[in-house]
Amino acid sequence: TTNQKCVKSWTTPPGVNFSGPVIHRDGGQDPNAFDYTYAIVSSGPDITKAEENKTIWVWKSSKNNNNEEEDKTKKILEERISAIHLSPTLLSHVIIVNASGSVELATNDLDRLTAKQKTTNKDGDVVWSSVFVTSNHRACCIPSSMVPAGATMVITVTHQHADLYTVKLNFVNVERRSIENVAKMELNLTERPVAFTFDAMDGKMTILGAEGTWTVWRLLLKHSSSKKVMGQLREHLAIKLKGYDLDSAAISQVSENYVAMMATRGKEHVMSVWEIKYGTLQAEQVIKTSEKTLQNSSSPVYNMTVLSNSHIAFTVSTILEAKTKTKKKVMSTQSVVMLCPFYSEPVSLMAAMGKMKSTVAFMGIDDGVKSTENIGFSRCGYDVVAYDMP
């Protein structure tokens, strides 16, 4: 986007650190409605040690005063906060996921808790969470016999110990003012996870590991003999990436069976789109920025979201460090926002086979005739056995 314009901004004092991105809820077209903006404060000059990651700054602005006056309030919760989520079906509430794994439902102004889920210390620490709504007109991985159509679901991933993680599905029951656990599954991950996606239609969860393994899991739910919901995650496929720094990588569900990834390769910012049914690379683009500090950054931070107009919006950010005359360090950040259009065609086996050559190159697999690591990717059948064995 060459003609970027700042529509709205919020001023914060220096020395404040936030945990995760700021969440904004637009009040809609009603002139009497309010917009809400939420920021989780991890530390700051006026934040005590006991308030770190328990504090939320809330900006409340009305539509009819042209946003000239904004009311910022400070809310302190009982538990450490992992994330804040919004649901399109719960317009008067926000969902708070605590670091312990418990889930809370609060009003938009955070003045009142409508529902709270209890948890135990054995649940571990949350590493990722997301919210989705079960469909009432399309197939969904959670059938209507388990939860009603149009229900708000919260999925969380918690780290227990070593390589053991727990995936939980929670149903936000507004009528009963409760948050009910639908299913709980254990997952063993040999690599530290850095990014996640989840597709509520077919239940595919993708997990990107720090050492380069991108695994696709399939969620399966069924009723047991006692009519309890039993959940299972089965590995669908695994993709091994080479030559990428994935600690700050970002991935996002683009459409059904398509996932986009933003990662660093050397000093390049690389955007790629993958089809996760067969595991093939669909498109790749090296992103270049006009800002030299961002282009040459050794530790960029990426964030990505998919817009409703078939565009991927992503940010490339870096931390800048400077020294003043008093030899004090001054930290600042620089970011650029970019848009990338995309088109996802229906997935087919023939189309996937046509993309294997580019997929092999992206994964860093040797495509030579003498190589055996490309078997099953770019070569199969007669092509595999038609050379001299060593």
mmCIF file of C-alpha atoms in Angstrom:
data_model
loop_
_atom_site.group_PDB
_atom_site.id
_atom_site.type_symbol
_atom_site.label_atom_id
_atom_site.label_comp_id
_atom_site.label_asym_id
_atom_site.label_seq_id
_atom_site.Cartn_x
_atom_site.Cartn_y
_atom_site.Cartn_z
ATOM 1 C CA THR A 1 0.000 0.000 0.000
ATOM 2 C CA THR A 2 1.756 3.140 -1.221
ATOM 3 C CA ASN A 3 -0.838 5.585 0.097
ATOM 4 C CA GLN A 4 -1.203 4.629 3.743
ATOM 5 C CA LYS A 5 -3.173 6.889 6.043
ATOM 6 C CA CYS A 6 -3.436 6.624 9.802
ATOM 7 C CA VAL A 7 -7.127 6.504 10.658
ATOM 8 C CA LYS A 8 -6.835 6.304 14.438
ATOM 9 C CA SER A 9 -4.076 6.216 17.037
ATOM 10 C CA TRP A 10 -3.785 5.962 20.817
ATOM 11 C CA THR A 11 -1.091 7.619 22.912
ATOM 12 C CA THR A 12 0.696 5.719 25.674
ATOM 13 C CA PRO A 13 3.447 6.885 28.046
ATOM 14 C CA PRO A 14 7.062 5.783 27.469
ATOM 15 C CA GLY A 15 8.417 2.660 29.084
ATOM 16 C CA VAL A 16 5.204 0.640 28.745
ATOM 17 C CA ASN A 17 5.366 -2.893 27.344
ATOM 18 C CA PHE A 18 2.317 -4.647 25.944
ATOM 19 C CA SER A 19 1.632 -8.353 25.726
ATOM 20 C CA GLY A 20 0.453 -9.197 22.217
ATOM 21 C CA PRO A 21 -1.403 -7.058 19.679
ATOM 22 C CA VAL A 22 -4.035 -4.497 20.628
ATOM 23 C CA ILE A 23 -7.644 -5.626 20.078
ATOM 24 C CA HIS A 24 -10.218 -3.197 18.635
ATOM 25 C CA ARG A 25 -14.011 -3.639 18.545
ATOM 26 C CA ASP A 26 -15.964 -1.355 16.241
ATOM 27 C CA GLY A 27 -19.411 -0.436 17.483
ATOM 28 C CA GLY A 28 -20.925 -0.574 14.006
ATOM 29 C CA GLN A 29 -23.182 1.927 12.244
ATOM 30 C CA ASP A 30 -25.266 2.904 15.262
ATOM 31 C CA PRO A 31 -24.389 6.551 16.148
ATOM 32 C CA ASN A 32 -25.013 5.817 19.816
ATOM 33 C CA ALA A 33 -22.679 2.819 19.871
ATOM 34 C CA PHE A 34 -19.217 2.752 21.402
ATOM 35 C CA ASP A 35 -15.873 1.546 20.071
ATOM 36 C CA TYR A 36 -13.625 -0.360 22.446
ATOM 37 C CA THR A 37 -9.857 -0.866 22.302
ATOM 38 C CA TYR A 38 -8.032 -3.308 24.593
ATOM 39 C CA ALA A 39 -4.318 -3.565 25.417
ATOM 40 C CA ILE A 40 -2.765 -6.058 27.859
ATOM 41 C CA VAL A 41 0.024 -4.337 29.800
ATOM 42 C CA SER A 42 2.943 -6.579 30.725
ATOM 43 C CA SER A 43 5.029 -3.885 32.471
ATOM 44 C CA GLY A 44 5.318 -0.132 32.882
ATOM 45 C CA PRO A 45 6.326 2.714 35.232
ATOM 46 C CA ASP A 46 2.962 2.762 37.031
ATOM 47 C CA ILE A 47 2.443 -1.017 36.906
ATOM 48 C CA THR A 48 3.414 -2.915 40.034
ATOM 49 C CA LYS A 49 4.951 -6.369 39.943
ATOM 50 C CA ALA A 50 1.668 -7.904 41.083
ATOM 51 C CA GLU A 51 -0.217 -6.129 38.265
ATOM 52 C CA GLU A 52 2.034 -7.273 35.392
ATOM 53 C CA ASN A 53 0.066 -9.181 32.716
ATOM 54 C CA LYS A 54 -3.063 -8.717 34.854
ATOM 55 C CA THR A 55 -3.731 -5.165 33.670
ATOM 56 C CA ILE A 56 -5.858 -4.193 30.674
ATOM 57 C CA TRP A 57 -6.120 -0.639 29.335
ATOM 58 C CA VAL A 58 -9.518 0.004 27.789
ATOM 59 C CA TRP A 59 -10.279 2.953 25.515
ATOM 60 C CA LYS A 60 -13.976 3.688 25.078
ATOM 61 C CA SER A 61 -15.028 6.173 22.403
ATOM 62 C CA SER A 62 -18.465 7.144 21.124
ATOM 63 C CA LYS A 63 -19.557 7.554 17.529
ATOM 64 C CA ASN A 64 -21.469 10.825 17.873
ATOM 65 C CA ASN A 65 -18.689 12.989 19.346
ATOM 66 C CA ASN A 66 -16.326 12.405 16.431
ATOM 67 C CA ASN A 67 -13.944 10.639 18.825
ATOM 68 C CA GLU A 68 -12.717 13.932 20.257
ATOM 69 C CA GLU A 69 -12.965 12.594 23.789
ATOM 70 C CA GLU A 70 -11.778 9.174 24.782
ATOM 71 C CA ASP A 71 -12.153 7.506 28.119
ATOM 72 C CA LYS A 72 -9.213 5.255 29.074
ATOM 73 C CA THR A 73 -9.702 3.033 32.086
ATOM 74 C CA LYS A 74 -7.395 0.618 33.830
ATOM 75 C CA LYS A 75 -8.763 -2.812 34.695
ATOM 76 C CA ILE A 76 -6.869 -5.230 36.924
ATOM 77 C CA LEU A 77 -7.935 -8.873 36.822
ATOM 78 C CA GLU A 78 -7.208 -11.675 39.263
ATOM 79 C CA GLU A 79 -5.152 -13.882 36.933
ATOM 80 C CA ARG A 80 -2.361 -13.336 34.425
ATOM 81 C CA ILE A 81 -3.862 -12.768 30.974
ATOM 82 C CA SER A 82 -2.750 -14.605 27.863
ATOM 83 C CA ALA A 83 -5.065 -13.093 25.219
ATOM 84 C CA ILE A 84 -8.295 -11.209 24.531
ATOM 85 C CA HIS A 85 -10.628 -12.443 21.778
ATOM 86 C CA LEU A 86 -13.788 -11.177 20.103
ATOM 87 C CA SER A 87 -16.646 -13.265 18.742
ATOM 88 C CA PRO A 88 -18.927 -12.018 15.920
ATOM 89 C CA THR A 89 -21.904 -13.556 17.734
ATOM 90 C CA LEU A 90 -21.157 -11.975 21.134
ATOM 91 C CA LEU A 91 -21.250 -8.261 20.353
ATOM 92 C CA SER A 92 -21.643 -7.108 23.963
ATOM 93 C CA HIS A 93 -18.947 -9.366 25.431
ATOM 94 C CA VAL A 94 -15.232 -10.095 25.150
ATOM 95 C CA ILE A 95 -13.477 -13.389 25.844
ATOM 96 C CA ILE A 96 -10.434 -13.419 28.114
ATOM 97 C CA VAL A 97 -8.044 -16.375 28.078
ATOM 98 C CA ASN A 98 -5.855 -16.510 31.160
ATOM 99 C CA ALA A 99 -2.319 -17.836 31.228
ATOM 100 C CA SER A 100 -3.474 -20.713 33.432
ATOM 101 C CA GLY A 101 -5.854 -21.931 30.719
ATOM 102 C CA SER A 102 -9.114 -20.702 32.254
ATOM 103 C CA VAL A 103 -11.559 -18.733 30.102
ATOM 104 C CA GLU A 104 -13.677 -15.765 31.174
ATOM 105 C CA LEU A 105 -16.569 -13.924 29.532
ATOM 106 C CA ALA A 106 -16.816 -10.223 30.375
ATOM 107 C CA THR A 107 -18.858 -7.242 29.227
ATOM 108 C CA ASN A 108 -17.238 -4.891 26.712
ATOM 109 C CA ASP A 109 -16.304 -2.376 29.403
ATOM 110 C CA LEU A 110 -14.873 -5.201 31.589
ATOM 111 C CA ASP A 111 -17.019 -4.022 34.504
ATOM 112 C CA ARG A 112 -18.700 -7.375 34.980
ATOM 113 C CA LEU A 113 -17.768 -11.029 34.500
ATOM 114 C CA THR A 114 -20.644 -12.993 32.975
ATOM 115 C CA ALA A 115 -19.004 -16.415 33.122
ATOM 116 C CA LYS A 116 -15.755 -17.851 34.425
ATOM 117 C CA GLN A 117 -14.221 -21.255 33.936
ATOM 118 C CA LYS A 118 -12.292 -22.779 36.772
ATOM 119 C CA THR A 119 -8.962 -24.433 36.160
ATOM 120 C CA THR A 120 -6.264 -26.254 38.085
ATOM 121 C CA ASN A 121 -2.517 -25.751 38.275
ATOM 122 C CA LYS A 122 -2.100 -28.999 36.363
ATOM 123 C CA ASP A 123 -3.448 -27.416 33.179
ATOM 124 C CA GLY A 124 -0.097 -25.746 32.376
ATOM 125 C CA ASP A 125 0.543 -22.407 30.647
ATOM 126 C CA VAL A 126 -1.284 -21.289 27.522
ATOM 127 C CA VAL A 127 0.930 -20.955 24.428
ATOM 128 C CA TRP A 128 -1.864 -20.231 21.923
ATOM 129 C CA SER A 129 -5.613 -19.650 21.800
ATOM 130 C CA SER A 130 -8.244 -18.744 19.231
ATOM 131 C CA VAL A 131 -12.003 -18.264 18.895
ATOM 132 C CA PHE A 132 -14.334 -19.533 16.167
ATOM 133 C CA VAL A 133 -18.076 -19.893 15.612
ATOM 134 C CA THR A 134 -19.677 -23.166 14.563
ATOM 135 C CA SER A 135 -21.440 -22.865 11.227
ATOM 136 C CA ASN A 136 -25.185 -23.216 10.790
ATOM 137 C CA HIS A 137 -25.120 -23.655 7.003
ATOM 138 C CA ARG A 138 -21.817 -25.425 6.236
ATOM 139 C CA ALA A 139 -20.088 -28.546 7.454
ATOM 140 C CA CYS A 140 -18.134 -28.044 10.668
ATOM 141 C CA CYS A 141 -15.652 -30.188 12.560
ATOM 142 C CA ILE A 142 -17.972 -29.980 15.578
ATOM 143 C CA PRO A 143 -21.419 -31.424 14.748
ATOM 144 C CA SER A 144 -24.599 -29.781 16.022
ATOM 145 C CA SER A 145 -25.278 -32.857 18.174
ATOM 146 C CA MET A 146 -22.393 -31.755 20.435
ATOM 147 C CA VAL A 147 -22.868 -27.970 20.506
ATOM 148 C CA PRO A 148 -25.595 -25.828 18.892
ATOM 149 C CA ALA A 149 -24.996 -24.182 15.512
ATOM 150 C CA GLY A 150 -23.669 -20.644 15.768
ATOM 151 C CA ALA A 151 -21.945 -21.380 19.076
ATOM 152 C CA THR A 152 -18.796 -19.540 20.116
ATOM 153 C CA MET A 153 -15.902 -21.934 20.730
ATOM 154 C CA VAL A 154 -12.551 -21.256 22.369
ATOM 155 C CA ILE A 155 -9.594 -23.491 21.497
ATOM 156 C CA THR A 156 -6.495 -23.361 23.694
ATOM 157 C CA VAL A 157 -3.098 -25.076 23.630
ATOM 158 C CA THR A 158 -1.295 -25.360 26.963
ATOM 159 C CA HIS A 159 2.225 -26.597 27.696
ATOM 160 C CA GLN A 160 2.296 -29.250 30.410
ATOM 161 C CA HIS A 161 5.947 -30.311 30.579
ATOM 162 C CA ALA A 162 8.760 -31.345 28.215
ATOM 163 C CA ASP A 163 7.078 -32.198 24.889
ATOM 164 C CA LEU A 164 3.548 -32.728 26.262
ATOM 165 C CA TYR A 165 0.812 -30.237 25.306
ATOM 166 C CA THR A 166 -2.939 -30.178 25.911
ATOM 167 C CA VAL A 167 -5.551 -28.984 23.407
ATOM 168 C CA LYS A 168 -8.920 -27.967 24.858
ATOM 169 C CA LEU A 169 -12.201 -27.075 23.159
ATOM 170 C CA ASN A 170 -14.489 -24.855 25.247
ATOM 171 C CA PHE A 171 -18.087 -23.822 24.539
ATOM 172 C CA VAL A 172 -19.178 -20.338 25.658
ATOM 173 C CA ASN A 173 -22.733 -20.925 26.857
ATOM 174 C CA VAL A 174 -24.226 -17.451 27.238
ATOM 175 C CA GLU A 175 -27.693 -18.700 28.199
ATOM 176 C CA ARG A 176 -26.367 -20.681 31.163
ATOM 177 C CA ARG A 177 -23.630 -18.118 31.829
ATOM 178 C CA SER A 178 -21.018 -20.819 31.790
ATOM 179 C CA ILE A 179 -17.978 -21.948 29.812
ATOM 180 C CA GLU A 180 -18.084 -25.695 29.263
ATOM 181 C CA ASN A 181 -15.247 -27.966 28.237
ATOM 182 C CA VAL A 182 -16.279 -30.040 25.195
ATOM 183 C CA ALA A 183 -13.098 -32.042 24.607
ATOM 184 C CA LYS A 184 -9.560 -32.324 25.931
ATOM 185 C CA MET A 185 -6.712 -33.961 24.023
ATOM 186 C CA GLU A 186 -3.021 -34.527 24.699
ATOM 187 C CA LEU A 187 -0.425 -33.856 22.025
ATOM 188 C CA ASN A 188 3.288 -34.708 21.924
ATOM 189 C CA LEU A 189 5.421 -32.177 20.031
ATOM 190 C CA THR A 190 9.128 -32.835 19.568
ATOM 191 C CA GLU A 191 9.786 -29.203 18.559
ATOM 192 C CA ARG A 192 8.896 -26.020 20.397
ATOM 193 C CA PRO A 193 5.811 -24.589 18.645
ATOM 194 C CA VAL A 194 6.048 -20.985 17.401
ATOM 195 C CA ALA A 195 2.788 -20.534 15.459
ATOM 196 C CA PHE A 196 -0.624 -22.178 15.051
ATOM 197 C CA THR A 197 -3.682 -22.123 12.794
ATOM 198 C CA PHE A 198 -7.027 -23.892 13.076
ATOM 199 C CA ASP A 199 -9.703 -24.438 10.417
ATOM 200 C CA ALA A 200 -13.097 -24.984 12.018
ATOM 201 C CA MET A 201 -14.609 -26.400 8.826
ATOM 202 C CA ASP A 202 -12.575 -29.601 8.510
ATOM 203 C CA GLY A 203 -10.746 -29.497 11.850
ATOM 204 C CA LYS A 204 -7.204 -29.107 10.495
ATOM 205 C CA MET A 205 -4.713 -27.606 12.941
ATOM 206 C CA THR A 206 -1.270 -26.620 11.690
ATOM 207 C CA ILE A 207 1.652 -26.234 14.095
ATOM 208 C CA LEU A 208 4.945 -24.664 13.021
ATOM 209 C CA GLY A 209 7.955 -25.889 15.003
ATOM 210 C CA ALA A 210 11.033 -23.795 15.800
ATOM 211 C CA GLU A 211 13.347 -26.278 14.039
ATOM 212 C CA GLY A 212 11.442 -26.183 10.757
ATOM 213 C CA THR A 213 8.800 -28.914 10.944
ATOM 214 C CA TRP A 214 5.335 -27.750 9.911
ATOM 215 C CA THR A 215 2.802 -30.391 10.961
ATOM 216 C CA VAL A 216 -0.869 -30.637 9.985
ATOM 217 C CA TRP A 217 -3.165 -32.376 12.486
ATOM 218 C CA ARG A 218 -6.769 -33.472 11.996
ATOM 219 C CA LEU A 219 -9.314 -33.103 14.799
ATOM 220 C CA LEU A 220 -11.762 -35.979 15.202
ATOM 221 C CA LEU A 221 -14.672 -35.913 17.669
ATOM 222 C CA LYS A 222 -17.140 -38.645 18.572
ATOM 223 C CA HIS A 223 -19.532 -39.634 21.346
ATOM 224 C CA SER A 224 -18.410 -42.373 23.712
ATOM 225 C CA SER A 225 -20.650 -45.050 25.188
ATOM 226 C CA SER A 226 -21.299 -42.742 28.161
ATOM 227 C CA LYS A 227 -22.327 -39.973 25.711
ATOM 228 C CA LYS A 228 -19.249 -37.921 26.544
ATOM 229 C CA VAL A 229 -17.390 -36.255 23.692
ATOM 230 C CA MET A 230 -14.085 -37.932 22.902
ATOM 231 C CA GLY A 231 -11.482 -35.995 20.949
ATOM 232 C CA GLN A 232 -8.416 -37.100 19.010
ATOM 233 C CA LEU A 233 -5.743 -35.335 16.950
ATOM 234 C CA ARG A 234 -4.245 -37.396 14.113
ATOM 235 C CA GLU A 235 -1.184 -36.325 12.157
ATOM 236 C CA HIS A 236 -2.191 -35.617 8.555
ATOM 237 C CA LEU A 237 1.190 -34.633 7.077
ATOM 238 C CA ALA A 238 4.488 -32.963 7.987
ATOM 239 C CA ILE A 239 6.553 -30.501 5.954
ATOM 240 C CA LYS A 240 10.242 -29.941 6.744
ATOM 241 C CA LEU A 241 11.552 -26.437 5.961
ATOM 242 C CA LYS A 242 15.275 -25.719 5.706
ATOM 243 C CA GLY A 243 17.180 -22.439 5.865
ATOM 244 C CA TYR A 244 14.491 -20.413 7.664
ATOM 245 C CA ASP A 245 14.522 -18.559 10.960
ATOM 246 C CA LEU A 246 11.112 -19.407 12.354
ATOM 247 C CA ASP A 247 11.282 -17.930 15.871
ATOM 248 C CA SER A 248 9.291 -14.866 14.751
ATOM 249 C CA ALA A 249 7.375 -16.503 11.888
ATOM 250 C CA ALA A 250 3.652 -15.893 11.436
ATOM 251 C CA ILE A 251 1.087 -18.183 9.821
ATOM 252 C CA SER A 252 -2.581 -17.583 9.057
ATOM 253 C CA GLN A 253 -5.475 -19.535 7.579
ATOM 254 C CA VAL A 254 -6.140 -17.964 4.162
ATOM 255 C CA SER A 255 -9.096 -20.100 3.083
ATOM 256 C CA GLU A 256 -10.156 -23.711 3.270
ATOM 257 C CA ASN A 257 -7.028 -25.903 2.867
ATOM 258 C CA TYR A 258 -4.744 -22.888 2.339
ATOM 259 C CA VAL A 259 -2.349 -21.373 4.899
ATOM 260 C CA ALA A 260 0.021 -18.401 4.457
ATOM 261 C CA MET A 261 3.414 -18.123 6.153
ATOM 262 C CA MET A 262 5.732 -15.153 6.689
ATOM 263 C CA ALA A 263 9.295 -16.047 7.731
ATOM 264 C CA THR A 264 12.918 -14.971 7.445
ATOM 265 C CA ARG A 265 15.312 -16.652 5.014
ATOM 266 C CA GLY A 266 18.766 -15.140 5.420
ATOM 267 C CA LYS A 267 17.951 -11.411 5.331
ATOM 268 C CA GLU A 268 14.887 -11.882 3.127
ATOM 269 C CA HIS A 269 11.281 -11.546 4.234
ATOM 270 C CA VAL A 270 9.515 -14.429 2.476
ATOM 271 C CA MET A 271 5.741 -14.766 2.097
ATOM 272 C CA SER A 272 4.460 -18.170 0.970
ATOM 273 C CA VAL A 273 1.038 -19.788 0.572
ATOM 274 C CA TRP A 274 0.655 -23.532 1.137
ATOM 275 C CA GLU A 275 -2.090 -26.000 0.393
ATOM 276 C CA ILE A 276 -2.300 -28.277 3.439
ATOM 277 C CA LYS A 277 -4.315 -31.181 2.039
ATOM 278 C CA TYR A 278 -1.332 -32.546 0.071
ATOM 279 C CA GLY A 279 1.351 -30.217 1.456
ATOM 280 C CA THR A 280 2.424 -28.278 -1.652
ATOM 281 C CA LEU A 281 3.725 -24.754 -2.138
ATOM 282 C CA GLN A 282 1.289 -22.649 -4.145
ATOM 283 C CA ALA A 283 2.993 -19.252 -4.263
ATOM 284 C CA GLU A 284 6.114 -17.527 -2.969
ATOM 285 C CA GLN A 285 7.093 -13.867 -2.837
ATOM 286 C CA VAL A 286 10.149 -12.129 -1.403
ATOM 287 C CA ILE A 287 8.936 -8.961 0.335
ATOM 288 C CA LYS A 288 11.123 -5.881 0.009
ATOM 289 C CA THR A 289 10.641 -2.770 2.104
ATOM 290 C CA SER A 290 11.911 0.737 1.420
ATOM 291 C CA GLU A 291 13.018 1.101 5.054
ATOM 292 C CA LYS A 292 16.615 -0.110 5.317
ATOM 293 C CA THR A 293 16.325 -0.899 9.026
ATOM 294 C CA LEU A 294 13.467 -3.283 8.291
ATOM 295 C CA GLN A 295 15.003 -4.785 5.173
ATOM 296 C CA ASN A 296 18.297 -5.553 6.943
ATOM 297 C CA SER A 297 16.836 -6.485 10.319
ATOM 298 C CA SER A 298 18.282 -9.666 11.776
ATOM 299 C CA SER A 299 15.325 -10.233 14.114
ATOM 300 C CA PRO A 300 12.099 -8.957 12.546
ATOM 301 C CA VAL A 301 8.686 -9.600 14.056
ATOM 302 C CA TYR A 302 5.786 -10.566 11.793
ATOM 303 C CA ASN A 303 2.047 -10.373 12.224
ATOM 304 C CA MET A 304 -0.543 -11.461 9.691
ATOM 305 C CA THR A 305 -4.297 -11.413 9.198
ATOM 306 C CA VAL A 306 -6.652 -12.229 6.332
ATOM 307 C CA LEU A 307 -9.116 -9.562 5.176
ATOM 308 C CA SER A 308 -12.569 -10.219 3.770
ATOM 309 C CA ASN A 309 -11.649 -8.704 0.379
ATOM 310 C CA SER A 310 -9.213 -11.540 -0.528
ATOM 311 C CA HIS A 311 -6.147 -9.700 0.748
ATOM 312 C CA ILE A 312 -3.522 -10.704 3.288
ATOM 313 C CA ALA A 313 -2.496 -7.837 5.570
ATOM 314 C CA PHE A 314 0.846 -8.250 7.315
ATOM 315 C CA THR A 315 3.298 -6.175 9.288
ATOM 316 C CA VAL A 316 7.084 -6.324 9.424
ATOM 317 C CA SER A 317 8.457 -4.789 12.631
ATOM 318 C CA THR A 318 11.842 -4.418 14.279
ATOM 319 C CA ILE A 319 13.275 -2.942 17.462
ATOM 320 C CA LEU A 320 15.618 0.015 17.106
ATOM 321 C CA GLU A 321 18.185 0.815 19.784
ATOM 322 C CA ALA A 322 19.917 4.161 20.183
ATOM 323 C CA LYS A 323 22.113 5.811 22.814
ATOM 324 C CA THR A 324 21.591 9.348 24.069
ATOM 325 C CA LYS A 325 24.261 11.816 25.189
ATOM 326 C CA THR A 326 23.877 10.468 28.710
ATOM 327 C CA LYS A 327 24.654 6.974 27.376
ATOM 328 C CA LYS A 328 21.166 5.774 28.170
ATOM 329 C CA LYS A 329 19.621 3.264 25.818
ATOM 330 C CA VAL A 330 16.446 4.334 24.049
ATOM 331 C CA MET A 331 14.339 1.593 22.523
ATOM 332 C CA SER A 332 11.865 2.248 19.730
ATOM 333 C CA THR A 333 10.095 0.216 17.098
ATOM 334 C CA GLN A 334 9.537 0.598 13.386
ATOM 335 C CA SER A 335 6.820 -1.171 11.422
ATOM 336 C CA VAL A 336 5.463 -1.285 7.907
ATOM 337 C CA VAL A 337 1.995 -2.502 6.925
ATOM 338 C CA MET A 338 1.554 -4.210 3.562
ATOM 339 C CA LEU A 339 -1.285 -5.836 1.639
ATOM 340 C CA CYS A 340 -1.047 -8.828 -0.660
ATOM 341 C CA PRO A 341 -3.969 -10.052 -2.829
ATOM 342 C CA PHE A 342 -4.539 -13.786 -3.098
ATOM 343 C CA TYR A 343 -6.663 -16.255 -4.995
ATOM 344 C CA SER A 344 -7.169 -19.852 -3.876
ATOM 345 C CA GLU A 345 -8.373 -22.332 -6.456
ATOM 346 C CA PRO A 346 -10.096 -25.605 -5.517
ATOM 347 C CA VAL A 347 -7.637 -28.233 -4.297
ATOM 348 C CA SER A 348 -7.033 -31.278 -6.519
ATOM 349 C CA LEU A 349 -4.431 -34.041 -6.635
ATOM 350 C CA MET A 350 -3.347 -33.161 -10.184
ATOM 351 C CA ALA A 351 -2.835 -29.512 -9.240
ATOM 352 C CA ALA A 352 -0.818 -30.569 -6.191
ATOM 353 C CA MET A 353 1.437 -32.828 -8.285
ATOM 354 C CA GLY A 354 2.130 -29.924 -10.617
ATOM 355 C CA LYS A 355 3.470 -27.904 -7.681
ATOM 356 C CA MET A 356 5.908 -30.510 -6.345
ATOM 357 C CA LYS A 357 8.997 -29.165 -8.148
ATOM 358 C CA SER A 358 8.626 -25.713 -6.571
ATOM 359 C CA THR A 359 7.746 -27.303 -3.229
ATOM 360 C CA VAL A 360 10.964 -29.356 -3.222
ATOM 361 C CA ALA A 361 13.044 -26.247 -3.967
ATOM 362 C CA PHE A 362 11.357 -24.258 -1.184
ATOM 363 C CA MET A 363 11.889 -27.044 1.351
ATOM 364 C CA GLY A 364 15.598 -27.206 0.514
ATOM 365 C CA ILE A 365 15.457 -30.816 -0.712
ATOM 366 C CA ASP A 366 18.153 -32.000 -3.134
ATOM 367 C CA ASP A 367 16.374 -32.660 -6.439
ATOM 368 C CA GLY A 368 19.322 -34.462 -8.020
ATOM 369 C CA VAL A 369 19.024 -37.907 -9.597
ATOM 370 C CA LYS A 370 21.377 -39.445 -7.041
ATOM 371 C CA SER A 371 19.451 -38.008 -4.102
ATOM 372 C CA THR A 372 17.056 -40.180 -2.140
ATOM 373 C CA GLU A 373 15.455 -37.468 -0.007
ATOM 374 C CA ASN A 374 13.292 -36.285 -2.921
ATOM 375 C CA ILE A 375 11.611 -39.693 -3.320
ATOM 376 C CA GLY A 376 7.909 -39.250 -2.825
ATOM 377 C CA PHE A 377 8.149 -35.520 -3.561
ATOM 378 C CA SER A 378 9.449 -34.826 -7.061
ATOM 379 C CA ARG A 379 10.196 -38.415 -8.144
ATOM 380 C CA CYS A 380 8.285 -41.667 -7.846
ATOM 381 C CA GLY A 381 7.678 -44.935 -9.654
ATOM 382 C CA TYR A 382 10.063 -45.805 -12.511
ATOM 383 C CA ASP A 383 11.912 -42.512 -12.073
ATOM 384 C CA VAL A 384 13.020 -43.638 -8.612
ATOM 385 C CA VAL A 385 14.512 -47.024 -9.569
ATOM 386 C CA ALA A 386 15.892 -46.164 -12.985
ATOM 387 C CA TYR A 387 19.343 -45.139 -11.758
ATOM 388 C CA ASP A 388 22.334 -47.162 -10.577
ATOM 389 C CA MET A 389 22.194 -48.041 -6.907
ATOM 390 C CA PRO A 390 25.289 -46.981 -4.920
#
